[in-house]
Amino acid sequence: MSDESPNANKKRVDNGVTRRTFLGMSLGTGATLFAAGSATILGADSSTATSPVTNPTWKLGGDLPVNRLGFGAMRITGEGIWGWPPDRNNALKVLKRAVELGVNLIDTADAYGPETSELLIAEALHPYPKGLVIATKGGLTRPGPGQWVPNGRPEHLKQAVDGSLKRLRLDRIDLYQLHTVDRKVPMEASLGALKEMQDVGKIRHVGLSNVDPEEIERARKVLPIVSVQNQYNIENRKSENVLIYCEKKSLGFMPWFPIGGGRGLKPDNALERAAKARSASVVQIALAWLLERSPVMLPIPGTSSIAHLEENVAAAAIKLTPAEWKAIDALAS
């Protein structure tokens, strides 16, 4: 899975500032951000920059430049990631607004809805603007609400690719990710099917999700891997070894549930202090921390709210001081 937890869209963040209230403050202060347009919000490509903050883009697979802060399209579906959203028109507006703000990496999966998220993306954005990268996933099925069942059989994955192509109205998927490793199917068999689809031009690049470094190594013996999507946030860093692997191999790392964490932290922690000092939200500081954690980090926060979306995107312009970053980093221990 990806995006936020079921409770992540609550109206009030832990530091007592509502997301909507903060947005108003940010648009009036550091928000010359939005006034200058999406290129300023998410940053322009810089071939000479070395800092993750001053180099806000990443070339996925070496040839697809994307702004490092993307959008996860899981939460535009119905409750429980099942069925159509209660306000379909709002879901379409959220997707359109994301692109207006400069987001050019949208992550989804055939399991979101199921199928609903992909259909909404095509309805809102097709014909797609130049440079928009849509990443989708296959290998998790949804027999019913709350159920997520792996299916890595080669024949299923081939059908899944064709289904995603049809729903997204694409001739080729820029990034297709194996949603999870099916323990009942050899990983090499699952990836072999994706390689076949890549060889015939239906997939441009392949990524993995919910894997460890050993599984990435196995996968790379079958076909090139350009990205990994695992759960990662300030409080949950079980995939730290995967992130380090991605840094060494120049693979994009797409953390799902990126603005999770913080609920188990003591009051008046470093995250809250940084947010208060900047009149920001803890959500924004959490995203800023992730972006500074690694140049391969590609957060994909998701939401069904335009106000939350705008707040998330504005986080790309926040630059933490070294002291702030270290204090927040220490929260994990």
mmCIF file of C-alpha atoms in Angstrom:
data_model
loop_
_atom_site.group_PDB
_atom_site.id
_atom_site.type_symbol
_atom_site.label_atom_id
_atom_site.label_comp_id
_atom_site.label_asym_id
_atom_site.label_seq_id
_atom_site.Cartn_x
_atom_site.Cartn_y
_atom_site.Cartn_z
ATOM 1 C CA MET A 1 0.000 0.000 0.000
ATOM 2 C CA SER A 2 0.988 3.633 -0.003
ATOM 3 C CA ASP A 3 -0.042 7.112 1.005
ATOM 4 C CA GLU A 4 -1.309 8.051 4.428
ATOM 5 C CA SER A 5 -2.801 6.002 7.220
ATOM 6 C CA PRO A 6 -6.619 5.995 7.686
ATOM 7 C CA ASN A 7 -6.246 8.661 10.389
ATOM 8 C CA ALA A 8 -3.831 10.882 8.530
ATOM 9 C CA ASN A 9 -6.476 13.209 7.118
ATOM 10 C CA LYS A 10 -7.700 14.411 10.508
ATOM 11 C CA LYS A 11 -8.528 18.109 10.549
ATOM 12 C CA ARG A 12 -6.194 19.105 13.379
ATOM 13 C CA VAL A 13 -2.528 18.267 13.632
ATOM 14 C CA ASP A 14 -0.764 17.530 16.884
ATOM 15 C CA ASN A 15 0.657 21.010 17.439
ATOM 16 C CA GLY A 16 -2.816 22.503 17.647
ATOM 17 C CA VAL A 17 -2.741 24.282 14.293
ATOM 18 C CA THR A 18 -5.360 23.130 11.820
ATOM 19 C CA ARG A 19 -4.119 22.242 8.376
ATOM 20 C CA ARG A 20 -6.477 24.788 6.825
ATOM 21 C CA THR A 21 -5.437 27.533 9.278
ATOM 22 C CA PHE A 22 -1.776 26.881 8.589
ATOM 23 C CA LEU A 23 -2.336 27.008 4.851
ATOM 24 C CA GLY A 24 -3.751 30.500 5.195
ATOM 25 C CA MET A 25 -0.745 31.589 7.240
ATOM 26 C CA SER A 26 1.762 30.062 4.831
ATOM 27 C CA LEU A 27 0.155 31.626 1.798
ATOM 28 C CA GLY A 28 0.529 34.998 3.449
ATOM 29 C CA THR A 29 4.123 34.615 4.610
ATOM 30 C CA GLY A 30 6.550 32.132 3.077
ATOM 31 C CA ALA A 31 4.221 31.536 0.391
ATOM 32 C CA THR A 32 5.423 33.642 -2.161
ATOM 33 C CA LEU A 33 5.700 29.946 -2.928
ATOM 34 C CA PHE A 34 2.364 29.697 -4.650
ATOM 35 C CA ALA A 35 2.441 33.249 -5.958
ATOM 36 C CA ALA A 36 5.406 32.400 -8.153
ATOM 37 C CA GLY A 37 3.787 29.298 -9.553
ATOM 38 C CA SER A 38 4.357 25.570 -9.336
ATOM 39 C CA ALA A 39 7.943 25.737 -10.554
ATOM 40 C CA THR A 40 8.811 27.724 -7.452
ATOM 41 C CA ILE A 41 6.805 25.476 -5.170
ATOM 42 C CA LEU A 42 8.519 22.298 -6.218
ATOM 43 C CA GLY A 43 11.724 23.758 -7.586
ATOM 44 C CA ALA A 44 13.362 23.738 -10.951
ATOM 45 C CA ASP A 45 15.884 21.173 -12.078
ATOM 46 C CA SER A 46 19.458 22.040 -11.134
ATOM 47 C CA SER A 47 22.358 20.176 -12.638
ATOM 48 C CA THR A 48 24.854 21.767 -10.257
ATOM 49 C CA ALA A 49 22.982 21.363 -6.976
ATOM 50 C CA THR A 50 24.096 18.696 -4.534
ATOM 51 C CA SER A 51 21.812 19.277 -1.559
ATOM 52 C CA PRO A 52 18.452 17.444 -1.602
ATOM 53 C CA VAL A 53 16.829 20.776 -0.750
ATOM 54 C CA THR A 54 18.399 22.694 -3.642
ATOM 55 C CA ASN A 55 18.016 19.767 -6.029
ATOM 56 C CA PRO A 56 14.303 18.962 -5.734
ATOM 57 C CA THR A 57 14.129 16.712 -8.790
ATOM 58 C CA TRP A 58 15.125 13.115 -9.459
ATOM 59 C CA LYS A 59 15.552 11.236 -12.723
ATOM 60 C CA LEU A 60 13.536 8.075 -12.335
ATOM 61 C CA GLY A 61 15.253 5.292 -14.207
ATOM 62 C CA GLY A 62 17.816 7.847 -15.327
ATOM 63 C CA ASP A 63 15.511 9.352 -17.956
ATOM 64 C CA LEU A 64 12.278 10.506 -16.301
ATOM 65 C CA PRO A 65 12.762 13.781 -14.376
ATOM 66 C CA VAL A 66 10.222 14.086 -11.572
ATOM 67 C CA ASN A 67 9.725 16.561 -8.771
ATOM 68 C CA ARG A 68 10.711 14.696 -5.633
ATOM 69 C CA LEU A 69 7.452 15.435 -3.812
ATOM 70 C CA GLY A 70 4.773 13.428 -5.576
ATOM 71 C CA PHE A 71 1.157 12.500 -4.937
ATOM 72 C CA GLY A 72 -0.247 9.169 -3.789
ATOM 73 C CA ALA A 73 -3.683 8.484 -5.271
ATOM 74 C CA MET A 74 -4.902 5.855 -2.818
ATOM 75 C CA ARG A 75 -7.079 8.207 -0.762
ATOM 76 C CA ILE A 76 -9.154 9.529 -3.649
ATOM 77 C CA THR A 77 -11.184 6.306 -3.520
ATOM 78 C CA GLY A 78 -14.030 5.388 -1.170
ATOM 79 C CA GLU A 79 -13.790 4.669 2.534
ATOM 80 C CA GLY A 80 -11.434 1.819 3.311
ATOM 81 C CA ILE A 81 -9.851 2.244 -0.139
ATOM 82 C CA TRP A 82 -12.965 0.591 -1.517
ATOM 83 C CA GLY A 83 -15.282 1.781 -4.277
ATOM 84 C CA TRP A 84 -15.951 5.272 -5.535
ATOM 85 C CA PRO A 85 -15.319 8.329 -3.361
ATOM 86 C CA PRO A 86 -18.349 9.979 -1.756
ATOM 87 C CA ASP A 87 -17.626 13.133 -3.786
ATOM 88 C CA ARG A 88 -16.326 12.099 -7.175
ATOM 89 C CA ASN A 89 -16.087 15.670 -8.441
ATOM 90 C CA ASN A 90 -13.858 16.589 -5.491
ATOM 91 C CA ALA A 91 -11.533 13.662 -6.251
ATOM 92 C CA LEU A 92 -11.156 14.926 -9.807
ATOM 93 C CA LYS A 93 -10.416 18.435 -8.534
ATOM 94 C CA VAL A 94 -7.720 17.112 -6.189
ATOM 95 C CA LEU A 95 -5.952 15.351 -9.053
ATOM 96 C CA LYS A 96 -6.125 18.405 -11.295
ATOM 97 C CA ARG A 97 -4.899 20.675 -8.513
ATOM 98 C CA ALA A 98 -1.916 18.403 -7.857
ATOM 99 C CA VAL A 99 -0.745 18.846 -11.440
ATOM 100 C CA GLU A 100 -1.425 22.609 -11.291
ATOM 101 C CA LEU A 101 0.881 22.810 -8.274
ATOM 102 C CA GLY A 102 3.726 21.167 -10.161
ATOM 103 C CA VAL A 103 3.352 17.553 -9.063
ATOM 104 C CA ASN A 104 4.471 15.344 -11.936
ATOM 105 C CA LEU A 105 4.710 11.962 -10.183
ATOM 106 C CA ILE A 106 1.401 10.316 -9.314
ATOM 107 C CA ASP A 107 1.425 6.887 -7.685
ATOM 108 C CA THR A 108 -1.532 4.521 -7.779
ATOM 109 C CA ALA A 109 -2.347 0.791 -8.014
ATOM 110 C CA ASP A 110 -4.986 -1.457 -9.529
ATOM 111 C CA ALA A 111 -5.884 -2.491 -5.957
ATOM 112 C CA TYR A 112 -6.975 1.020 -4.961
ATOM 113 C CA GLY A 113 -10.734 0.834 -5.224
ATOM 114 C CA PRO A 114 -10.014 -1.673 -6.780
ATOM 115 C CA GLU A 115 -9.476 0.007 -10.172
ATOM 116 C CA THR A 116 -11.203 3.219 -9.045
ATOM 117 C CA SER A 117 -8.057 5.287 -8.528
ATOM 118 C CA GLU A 118 -6.718 4.536 -11.998
ATOM 119 C CA LEU A 119 -10.068 5.362 -13.609
ATOM 120 C CA LEU A 120 -10.284 8.691 -11.767
ATOM 121 C CA ILE A 121 -6.751 9.636 -12.802
ATOM 122 C CA ALA A 122 -7.600 9.111 -16.465
ATOM 123 C CA GLU A 123 -10.921 10.916 -16.119
ATOM 124 C CA ALA A 124 -9.276 13.944 -14.488
ATOM 125 C CA LEU A 125 -6.033 14.234 -16.398
ATOM 126 C CA HIS A 126 -6.216 12.504 -19.800
ATOM 127 C CA PRO A 127 -4.858 13.598 -22.231
ATOM 128 C CA TYR A 128 -1.910 13.791 -19.884
ATOM 129 C CA PRO A 129 0.336 16.866 -19.784
ATOM 130 C CA LYS A 130 3.872 16.417 -21.031
ATOM 131 C CA GLY A 131 6.223 15.171 -18.340
ATOM 132 C CA LEU A 132 3.585 13.646 -16.067
ATOM 133 C CA VAL A 133 4.741 10.266 -14.759
ATOM 134 C CA ILE A 134 2.042 7.866 -13.601
ATOM 135 C CA ALA A 135 3.304 4.962 -11.530
ATOM 136 C CA THR A 136 0.985 2.078 -10.823
ATOM 137 C CA LYS A 137 1.250 -1.310 -9.157
ATOM 138 C CA GLY A 138 -0.050 -4.844 -9.495
ATOM 139 C CA GLY A 139 0.168 -8.039 -7.474
ATOM 140 C CA LEU A 140 -2.292 -7.320 -4.664
ATOM 141 C CA THR A 141 -5.942 -8.243 -5.151
ATOM 142 C CA ARG A 142 -9.035 -7.055 -3.285
ATOM 143 C CA PRO A 143 -11.605 -9.818 -2.734
ATOM 144 C CA GLY A 144 -13.531 -7.467 -0.458
ATOM 145 C CA PRO A 145 -13.301 -4.353 1.757
ATOM 146 C CA GLY A 146 -10.322 -4.533 4.078
ATOM 147 C CA GLN A 147 -8.861 -7.517 2.243
ATOM 148 C CA TRP A 148 -5.478 -7.396 0.498
ATOM 149 C CA VAL A 149 -4.416 -10.726 -0.998
ATOM 150 C CA PRO A 150 -1.126 -11.187 -2.904
ATOM 151 C CA ASN A 151 -1.269 -12.668 -6.395
ATOM 152 C CA GLY A 152 2.081 -12.799 -8.131
ATOM 153 C CA ARG A 153 1.184 -15.441 -10.697
ATOM 154 C CA PRO A 154 2.654 -14.494 -14.079
ATOM 155 C CA GLU A 155 -0.683 -14.805 -15.895
ATOM 156 C CA HIS A 156 -2.367 -12.524 -13.341
ATOM 157 C CA LEU A 157 0.345 -9.872 -13.579
ATOM 158 C CA LYS A 158 0.169 -9.789 -17.368
ATOM 159 C CA GLN A 159 -3.599 -9.291 -17.165
ATOM 160 C CA ALA A 160 -3.067 -6.652 -14.488
ATOM 161 C CA VAL A 161 -0.700 -4.680 -16.718
ATOM 162 C CA ASP A 162 -3.184 -4.772 -19.599
ATOM 163 C CA GLY A 163 -5.991 -3.727 -17.267
ATOM 164 C CA SER A 164 -4.026 -0.756 -15.938
ATOM 165 C CA LEU A 165 -3.095 0.324 -19.458
ATOM 166 C CA LYS A 166 -6.763 0.317 -20.456
ATOM 167 C CA ARG A 167 -8.011 2.162 -17.358
ATOM 168 C CA LEU A 168 -5.249 4.765 -17.481
ATOM 169 C CA ARG A 169 -5.619 5.142 -21.271
ATOM 170 C CA LEU A 170 -1.922 4.597 -21.817
ATOM 171 C CA ASP A 171 0.098 2.760 -24.444
ATOM 172 C CA ARG A 172 2.957 2.314 -21.991
ATOM 173 C CA ILE A 173 3.214 2.612 -18.206
ATOM 174 C CA ASP A 174 6.208 4.710 -17.155
ATOM 175 C CA LEU A 175 6.682 2.883 -13.841
ATOM 176 C CA TYR A 176 5.031 -0.425 -13.022
ATOM 177 C CA GLN A 177 5.694 -1.798 -9.541
ATOM 178 C CA LEU A 178 5.274 -5.265 -8.103
ATOM 179 C CA HIS A 179 2.976 -4.375 -5.195
ATOM 180 C CA THR A 180 4.265 -7.137 -2.948
ATOM 181 C CA VAL A 181 6.109 -10.439 -3.116
ATOM 182 C CA ASP A 182 3.694 -13.361 -3.267
ATOM 183 C CA ARG A 183 5.206 -16.024 -1.029
ATOM 184 C CA LYS A 184 3.343 -18.708 -2.993
ATOM 185 C CA VAL A 185 5.029 -17.763 -6.270
ATOM 186 C CA PRO A 186 8.768 -17.591 -6.995
ATOM 187 C CA MET A 187 9.691 -13.937 -7.191
ATOM 188 C CA GLU A 188 11.631 -14.594 -10.380
ATOM 189 C CA ALA A 189 8.478 -15.897 -12.046
ATOM 190 C CA SER A 190 6.493 -12.786 -11.123
ATOM 191 C CA LEU A 191 9.229 -10.476 -12.361
ATOM 192 C CA GLY A 192 9.738 -12.573 -15.467
ATOM 193 C CA ALA A 193 6.166 -11.742 -16.456
ATOM 194 C CA LEU A 194 6.840 -8.034 -15.986
ATOM 195 C CA LYS A 195 10.003 -8.345 -18.048
ATOM 196 C CA GLU A 196 7.950 -9.845 -20.869
ATOM 197 C CA MET A 197 5.569 -6.895 -20.705
ATOM 198 C CA GLN A 198 8.537 -4.529 -20.671
ATOM 199 C CA ASP A 199 10.109 -6.261 -23.663
ATOM 200 C CA VAL A 200 6.946 -5.758 -25.738
ATOM 201 C CA GLY A 201 6.797 -2.066 -24.828
ATOM 202 C CA LYS A 202 3.945 -2.035 -22.326
ATOM 203 C CA ILE A 203 6.162 -1.018 -19.378
ATOM 204 C CA ARG A 204 8.972 1.538 -19.416
ATOM 205 C CA HIS A 205 10.492 0.954 -15.961
ATOM 206 C CA VAL A 206 9.894 -1.569 -13.172
ATOM 207 C CA GLY A 207 9.871 -0.965 -9.432
ATOM 208 C CA LEU A 208 9.286 -2.997 -6.288
ATOM 209 C CA SER A 209 7.216 -2.497 -3.152
ATOM 210 C CA ASN A 210 7.422 -3.968 0.336
ATOM 211 C CA VAL A 211 10.769 -5.693 -0.141
ATOM 212 C CA ASP A 212 14.121 -6.072 1.625
ATOM 213 C CA PRO A 213 17.627 -5.609 0.152
ATOM 214 C CA GLU A 214 18.040 -9.326 -0.565
ATOM 215 C CA GLU A 215 14.831 -9.352 -2.595
ATOM 216 C CA ILE A 216 15.943 -6.291 -4.528
ATOM 217 C CA GLU A 217 19.195 -8.072 -5.378
ATOM 218 C CA ARG A 218 17.266 -11.101 -6.614
ATOM 219 C CA ALA A 219 14.975 -8.905 -8.667
ATOM 220 C CA ARG A 220 17.855 -7.069 -10.328
ATOM 221 C CA LYS A 221 19.147 -10.374 -11.674
ATOM 222 C CA VAL A 222 15.892 -10.723 -13.624
ATOM 223 C CA LEU A 223 15.466 -7.168 -14.938
ATOM 224 C CA PRO A 224 16.510 -3.580 -14.151
ATOM 225 C CA ILE A 225 14.840 -2.087 -11.068
ATOM 226 C CA VAL A 226 14.556 1.702 -10.783
ATOM 227 C CA SER A 227 12.602 2.253 -7.551
ATOM 228 C CA VAL A 228 11.428 0.777 -4.272
ATOM 229 C CA GLN A 229 8.294 1.682 -2.336
ATOM 230 C CA ASN A 230 8.352 0.726 1.358
ATOM 231 C CA GLN A 231 6.817 2.183 4.489
ATOM 232 C CA TYR A 232 9.074 4.843 5.996
ATOM 233 C CA ASN A 233 8.582 7.920 8.129
ATOM 234 C CA ILE A 234 10.130 9.725 11.090
ATOM 235 C CA GLU A 235 8.999 7.150 13.623
ATOM 236 C CA ASN A 236 9.059 3.977 11.522
ATOM 237 C CA ARG A 237 12.461 3.346 9.963
ATOM 238 C CA LYS A 238 12.408 -0.403 9.647
ATOM 239 C CA SER A 239 13.327 0.061 6.000
ATOM 240 C CA GLU A 240 16.443 2.121 6.752
ATOM 241 C CA ASN A 241 18.581 -0.644 5.244
ATOM 242 C CA VAL A 242 16.478 -0.534 2.085
ATOM 243 C CA LEU A 243 16.876 3.238 1.826
ATOM 244 C CA ILE A 244 20.649 2.909 2.216
ATOM 245 C CA TYR A 245 20.666 0.225 -0.497
ATOM 246 C CA CYS A 246 18.698 2.527 -2.806
ATOM 247 C CA GLU A 247 21.175 5.338 -2.194
ATOM 248 C CA LYS A 248 24.109 3.105 -3.108
ATOM 249 C CA LYS A 249 22.426 1.814 -6.260
ATOM 250 C CA SER A 250 20.779 5.123 -7.271
ATOM 251 C CA LEU A 251 17.267 3.759 -7.009
ATOM 252 C CA GLY A 252 14.352 6.036 -6.184
ATOM 253 C CA PHE A 253 12.870 5.383 -2.732
ATOM 254 C CA MET A 254 9.139 6.111 -2.468
ATOM 255 C CA PRO A 255 8.069 5.992 1.189
ATOM 256 C CA TRP A 256 4.443 5.079 1.747
ATOM 257 C CA PHE A 257 2.752 6.470 4.848
ATOM 258 C CA PRO A 258 5.393 9.239 4.658
ATOM 259 C CA ILE A 259 3.710 11.582 7.132
ATOM 260 C CA GLY A 260 2.991 8.839 9.622
ATOM 261 C CA GLY A 261 4.734 8.679 12.937
ATOM 262 C CA GLY A 262 4.660 11.153 15.751
ATOM 263 C CA ARG A 263 1.684 9.657 17.535
ATOM 264 C CA GLY A 264 3.926 7.767 19.936
ATOM 265 C CA LEU A 265 6.183 10.736 20.611
ATOM 266 C CA LYS A 266 6.166 12.730 23.833
ATOM 267 C CA PRO A 267 4.588 16.212 23.776
ATOM 268 C CA ASP A 268 6.804 19.166 22.931
ATOM 269 C CA ASN A 269 9.131 17.031 20.850
ATOM 270 C CA ALA A 270 11.574 18.296 18.230
ATOM 271 C CA LEU A 271 9.027 17.868 15.444
ATOM 272 C CA GLU A 272 6.448 20.044 17.202
ATOM 273 C CA ARG A 273 9.044 22.630 18.224
ATOM 274 C CA ALA A 274 10.247 23.032 14.641
ATOM 275 C CA ALA A 275 6.649 23.366 13.445
ATOM 276 C CA LYS A 276 5.812 26.021 16.042
ATOM 277 C CA ALA A 277 8.993 27.962 15.349
ATOM 278 C CA ARG A 278 8.053 28.186 11.670
ATOM 279 C CA SER A 279 4.284 28.567 12.079
ATOM 280 C CA ALA A 280 4.130 25.340 10.114
ATOM 281 C CA SER A 281 2.326 22.061 10.636
ATOM 282 C CA VAL A 282 3.964 18.887 11.863
ATOM 283 C CA VAL A 283 2.934 17.315 8.553
ATOM 284 C CA GLN A 284 4.984 19.834 6.609
ATOM 285 C CA ILE A 285 7.994 19.462 8.870
ATOM 286 C CA ALA A 286 7.772 15.672 8.546
ATOM 287 C CA LEU A 287 7.816 15.958 4.745
ATOM 288 C CA ALA A 288 10.646 18.485 4.817
ATOM 289 C CA TRP A 289 12.643 16.110 7.019
ATOM 290 C CA LEU A 290 12.116 13.260 4.551
ATOM 291 C CA LEU A 291 13.223 15.347 1.587
ATOM 292 C CA GLU A 292 16.410 16.280 3.404
ATOM 293 C CA ARG A 293 17.022 12.739 4.608
ATOM 294 C CA SER A 294 18.158 11.494 1.201
ATOM 295 C CA PRO A 295 18.385 12.746 -2.391
ATOM 296 C CA VAL A 296 16.726 9.511 -3.592
ATOM 297 C CA MET A 297 13.687 10.084 -1.342
ATOM 298 C CA LEU A 298 10.455 10.547 -3.324
ATOM 299 C CA PRO A 299 7.611 11.060 -0.815
ATOM 300 C CA ILE A 300 4.105 10.454 -2.176
ATOM 301 C CA PRO A 301 1.714 11.818 0.471
ATOM 302 C CA GLY A 302 -1.907 11.240 -0.381
ATOM 303 C CA THR A 303 -5.098 13.031 0.552
ATOM 304 C CA SER A 304 -8.663 13.600 -0.596
ATOM 305 C CA SER A 305 -8.550 17.272 0.440
ATOM 306 C CA ILE A 306 -7.352 20.146 -1.743
ATOM 307 C CA ALA A 307 -6.331 22.132 1.356
ATOM 308 C CA HIS A 308 -4.243 19.206 2.617
ATOM 309 C CA LEU A 309 -2.744 18.749 -0.832
ATOM 310 C CA GLU A 310 -1.686 22.394 -1.015
ATOM 311 C CA GLU A 311 -0.187 22.196 2.453
ATOM 312 C CA ASN A 312 1.769 19.064 1.572
ATOM 313 C CA VAL A 313 3.151 20.573 -1.629
ATOM 314 C CA ALA A 314 4.231 23.738 0.200
ATOM 315 C CA ALA A 315 6.453 21.575 2.418
ATOM 316 C CA ALA A 316 8.888 21.196 -0.484
ATOM 317 C CA ALA A 317 10.060 24.776 0.103
ATOM 318 C CA ILE A 318 10.835 24.317 3.819
ATOM 319 C CA LYS A 319 14.546 24.047 4.612
ATOM 320 C CA LEU A 320 15.335 22.766 8.090
ATOM 321 C CA THR A 321 18.406 23.956 9.920
ATOM 322 C CA PRO A 322 21.032 21.279 10.635
ATOM 323 C CA ALA A 323 20.112 21.442 14.324
ATOM 324 C CA GLU A 324 16.409 20.983 13.605
ATOM 325 C CA TRP A 325 17.050 18.077 11.271
ATOM 326 C CA LYS A 326 19.320 16.281 13.754
ATOM 327 C CA ALA A 327 16.858 16.777 16.610
ATOM 328 C CA ILE A 328 14.011 15.342 14.565
ATOM 329 C CA ASP A 329 16.209 12.520 13.293
ATOM 330 C CA ALA A 330 17.001 11.559 16.896
ATOM 331 C CA LEU A 331 13.305 10.928 17.604
ATOM 332 C CA ALA A 332 13.560 7.461 16.097
ATOM 333 C CA SER A 333 15.852 6.328 18.889
#
